[in-house]
CSV table of C-alpha atoms in Angstrom, one decimal:
chain,number,residue,atom,x,y,z
J,15,MET,CA,44.3,19.7,10.0
J,16,PRO,CA,45.1,16.0,10.5
J,17,ARG,CA,47.1,15.0,13.6
J,18,VAL,CA,50.9,15.2,12.9
J,19,SER,CA,53.2,12.5,14.1
J,20,ILE,CA,57.0,12.8,14.6
J,21,LEU,CA,57.2,10.2,11.8
J,22,ASP,CA,55.7,12.8,9.4
J,23,CYS,CA,58.5,15.3,10.1
J,24,SER,CA,62.0,15.6,8.6
J,25,THR,CA,64.7,15.2,11.2
J,26,SER,CA,66.9,17.5,9.2
J,27,PHE,CA,65.2,20.5,10.9
J,28,SER,CA,67.4,22.6,13.2
J,29,PRO,CA,66.6,25.0,16.0
J,30,PHE,CA,67.1,27.8,13.5
J,31,ALA,CA,64.7,26.4,11.0
J,32,PRO,CA,61.8,28.8,11.7
J,33,PHE,CA,63.9,31.6,10.1
J,34,ALA,CA,64.4,29.5,7.0
J,35,PHE,CA,61.0,28.0,6.5
J,36,GLY,CA,58.6,30.7,7.9
J,37,ILE,CA,57.0,30.2,11.3
J,38,GLN,CA,53.5,30.8,9.9
J,39,ASP,CA,53.3,27.4,8.2
J,40,ARG,CA,51.1,25.3,10.6
J,41,HIS,CA,52.5,21.9,9.6
J,42,PHE,CA,56.0,23.2,10.1
J,43,GLN,CA,55.2,24.6,13.5
J,44,ILE,CA,53.9,21.3,14.8
J,45,CYS,CA,56.9,19.4,13.3
J,46,TYR,CA,59.3,21.9,14.7
J,47,ALA,CA,57.7,21.7,18.2
J,48,LEU,CA,57.9,17.9,18.1
J,49,ILE,CA,61.5,17.8,16.9
J,50,VAL,CA,62.7,20.5,19.3
J,51,GLU,CA,61.0,18.7,22.2
J,52,ARG,CA,62.9,15.5,21.4
J,53,THR,CA,66.3,17.0,20.6
J,54,ILE,CA,66.8,19.9,23.0
J,55,PRO,CA,67.1,18.9,26.7
J,56,LYS,CA,64.3,20.3,28.8
J,57,ARG,CA,65.1,23.0,31.3
J,58,LYS,CA,63.8,22.1,34.6
J,59,GLU,CA,61.3,24.6,35.8
J,60,PRO,CA,61.5,25.6,39.5
J,61,ALA,CA,59.0,23.6,41.5
J,62,MET,CA,55.8,25.5,42.4
J,63,THR,CA,55.0,25.3,46.1
J,64,PRO,CA,51.4,24.5,47.2
J,65,GLU,CA,51.1,28.1,48.5
J,66,GLU,CA,52.2,29.6,45.2
J,67,ARG,CA,49.8,27.4,43.3
J,68,SER,CA,46.9,28.3,45.6
J,69,THR,CA,47.7,32.0,45.2
J,70,LEU,CA,47.6,31.6,41.4
J,71,ILE,CA,44.4,29.6,41.4
J,72,ALA,CA,42.7,32.3,43.5
J,73,LEU,CA,43.9,34.9,41.0
J,74,TYR,CA,42.6,32.9,38.1
J,75,VAL,CA,39.2,32.4,39.8
J,76,ALA,CA,38.8,36.1,40.5
J,77,GLY,CA,39.7,37.2,36.9
J,78,PHE,CA,36.2,37.2,35.4
J,79,ASP,CA,34.8,39.5,38.2
J,80,GLU,CA,37.7,41.9,37.7
J,81,VAL,CA,36.8,42.3,34.0
J,82,VAL,CA,33.1,42.8,34.9
J,83,LYS,CA,34.2,45.4,37.4
J,84,ALA,CA,36.3,47.2,34.8
J,85,LEU,CA,33.4,47.3,32.4
J,86,ASP,CA,31.0,48.8,34.9
J,87,GLY,CA,30.3,52.4,33.9
J,88,PHE,CA,32.0,52.0,30.5
J,89,PRO,CA,29.8,53.9,28.0
J,90,ALA,CA,28.1,51.5,25.7
J,91,SER,CA,28.5,53.9,22.8
J,92,SER,CA,32.3,53.8,23.3
J,93,LEU,CA,32.9,50.1,23.5
J,94,SER,CA,34.2,50.0,20.0
J,95,ALA,CA,36.3,53.2,20.4
J,96,HIS,CA,40.1,53.4,20.3
J,97,PRO,CA,40.9,56.2,22.8
J,98,ILE,CA,44.5,54.8,23.1
J,99,PRO,CA,46.0,54.6,19.6
J,100,GLY,CA,47.3,51.2,18.6
J,101,LYS,CA,45.4,49.4,21.4
J,102,TRP,CA,42.3,47.2,21.2
J,103,SER,CA,38.9,48.6,22.0
J,104,ALA,CA,37.0,47.3,25.1
J,105,ARG,CA,34.8,45.3,22.7
J,106,GLU,CA,37.9,43.7,21.1
J,107,ILE,CA,39.3,42.9,24.5
J,108,ILE,CA,36.2,41.0,25.5
J,109,HIS,CA,36.1,39.0,22.2
J,110,HIS,CA,39.8,38.2,22.8
J,111,LEU,CA,39.0,37.0,26.3
J,112,GLY,CA,36.2,34.8,24.9
J,113,ASP,CA,38.4,33.2,22.4
J,114,SER,CA,41.7,33.1,24.4
J,115,GLU,CA,40.1,31.7,27.5
J,116,SER,CA,38.2,29.0,25.6
J,117,THR,CA,41.5,28.1,23.9
J,118,SER,CA,43.4,28.1,27.2
J,119,ALA,CA,40.7,25.9,28.7
J,120,PHE,CA,41.2,23.4,25.9
J,121,ARG,CA,44.9,23.6,26.2
J,122,LEU,CA,44.7,22.5,29.9
J,123,ARG,CA,42.4,19.6,29.0
J,124,LYS,CA,44.9,18.4,26.4
J,125,LEU,CA,47.7,18.6,28.9
J,126,LEU,CA,45.6,16.5,31.4
J,127,VAL,CA,44.4,13.9,29.0
J,128,GLU,CA,47.1,13.5,26.3
J,129,ASP,CA,50.7,12.4,26.8
J,130,ASN,CA,53.1,15.1,25.7
J,131,PRO,CA,50.5,16.9,23.6
J,132,VAL,CA,51.4,19.6,21.0
J,133,ILE,CA,49.9,22.9,22.0
J,134,GLU,CA,49.3,25.1,19.0
J,135,GLY,CA,49.9,28.9,19.1
J,136,TYR,CA,47.8,31.4,17.1
J,137,ASP,CA,48.0,35.0,16.0
J,138,GLN,CA,45.7,37.0,18.3
J,139,ASP,CA,45.8,40.1,16.1
J,140,GLN,CA,44.7,38.1,13.1
J,141,PHE,CA,41.8,36.7,15.2
J,142,ALA,CA,40.8,40.2,16.1
J,143,GLU,CA,40.8,41.4,12.5
J,144,LYS,CA,39.5,38.4,10.6
J,145,LEU,CA,36.8,37.4,13.2
J,146,HIS,CA,35.5,41.0,13.2
J,147,TYR,CA,35.9,41.5,17.0
J,148,ASN,CA,34.9,45.2,16.8
J,149,ASP,CA,31.7,44.6,14.8
J,150,ARG,CA,30.1,41.9,16.9
J,151,ASP,CA,27.9,41.8,20.0
J,152,MET,CA,30.3,41.1,22.9
J,153,ALA,CA,27.8,39.5,25.3
J,154,PRO,CA,28.2,36.0,24.0
J,155,ALA,CA,32.0,36.4,24.2
J,156,LEU,CA,31.8,37.5,27.8
J,157,GLU,CA,29.6,34.5,28.6
J,158,ALA,CA,32.1,32.2,26.8
J,159,PHE,CA,34.9,33.7,29.0
J,160,ARG,CA,32.9,33.2,32.2
J,161,ALA,CA,32.0,29.6,31.3
J,162,ALA,CA,35.6,28.7,30.4
J,163,ARG,CA,36.8,30.0,33.7
J,164,VAL,CA,34.1,28.3,35.8
J,165,THR,CA,34.5,24.9,34.2
J,166,THR,CA,38.2,25.1,34.3
J,167,ALA,CA,38.2,26.1,38.0
J,168,GLN,CA,36.2,22.9,38.6
J,169,LEU,CA,39.2,20.9,37.3
J,170,PHE,CA,41.4,22.4,39.9
J,171,ASP,CA,39.3,20.8,42.6
J,172,VAL,CA,39.8,17.3,41.3
J,173,MET,CA,43.3,17.4,39.9
J,174,LYS,CA,45.9,15.3,41.7
J,175,GLU,CA,49.5,16.2,42.4
J,176,GLU,CA,50.8,14.3,39.4
J,177,ASP,CA,48.4,16.2,37.1
J,178,TRP,CA,50.3,19.4,37.9
J,179,LYS,CA,53.5,17.8,36.7
J,180,ARG,CA,52.1,16.9,33.2
J,181,SER,CA,53.5,18.7,30.2
J,182,GLY,CA,53.5,19.1,26.5
J,183,VAL,CA,55.3,21.3,23.9
J,184,HIS,CA,54.0,24.6,22.5
J,185,THR,CA,54.6,25.3,18.8
J,186,GLU,CA,56.0,28.7,19.6
J,187,SER,CA,57.5,28.6,23.1
J,188,GLY,CA,58.6,25.0,23.5
J,189,PRO,CA,58.2,23.0,26.8
J,190,TYR,CA,54.8,23.8,28.2
J,191,SER,CA,53.7,22.3,31.6
J,192,VAL,CA,50.4,22.5,33.5
J,193,GLU,CA,52.1,24.8,36.1
J,194,LYS,CA,53.4,27.0,33.3
J,195,TRP,CA,49.9,27.2,31.9
J,196,LEU,CA,48.6,28.4,35.3
J,197,THR,CA,51.4,31.0,35.6
J,198,ILE,CA,50.5,32.4,32.2
J,199,TYR,CA,46.7,32.5,32.7
J,200,ALA,CA,46.4,33.3,36.4
J,201,ASP,CA,46.6,37.1,35.8
J,202,HIS,CA,45.6,37.1,32.1
J,203,ALA,CA,42.1,38.5,32.8
J,204,HIS,CA,43.5,41.0,35.4
J,205,ASN,CA,45.8,42.4,32.8
J,206,HIS,CA,43.0,42.9,30.4
J,207,ALA,CA,40.7,44.4,33.1
J,208,ALA,CA,43.4,47.0,33.8
J,209,GLN,CA,43.6,47.6,30.0
J,210,ILE,CA,39.8,48.2,29.9
J,211,GLN,CA,40.1,50.6,32.9
J,212,ARG,CA,42.8,52.6,31.1
J,213,LEU,CA,40.6,52.8,28.0
J,214,LYS,CA,37.7,54.1,30.2
J,215,ASP,CA,40.0,56.7,31.8
J,216,ALA,CA,41.1,57.9,28.4
J,217,LEU,CA,37.6,58.5,27.0
């Protein structure tokens, strides 16, 4: 959709507007994020120490290998199975990682390049269903996940201290800084690796 400016949005919106207008409307989500960012004071996030940052970066970098390790020994015939009711299959998890990690990589780039960017949320369950995660070869998704992690890790090596202080606003969660991004995604792959292991154990 076309880029939305604060000038395109009604200033009559309130913090309770999502309940009145429906949070699924994409134009509304962007307007809401822009208006909330400008009308509600930002809560200052605790400063991340260099040691904490290094720990999270190391966790992020190790994430792909953890997923590969969890997949080792997983029966190919069971990759689409749902041994745990209500949970994704291993194949769905890998497709989620391909899409989610590609999206997260782009989010970081927006934060680094644009001033106060709007970071759009999305419905991961709708992605899984409508993009047919469980019916597609997962090898390209695994490669997309790997490439997103490797190219993003390269950025960590060239980022300056001021880059870590940059921020934008998320359409669903509000203020969204580079450090918050790292906190969210550092263990994202590890969590899904553990999920794959639980599926394997449940077969």
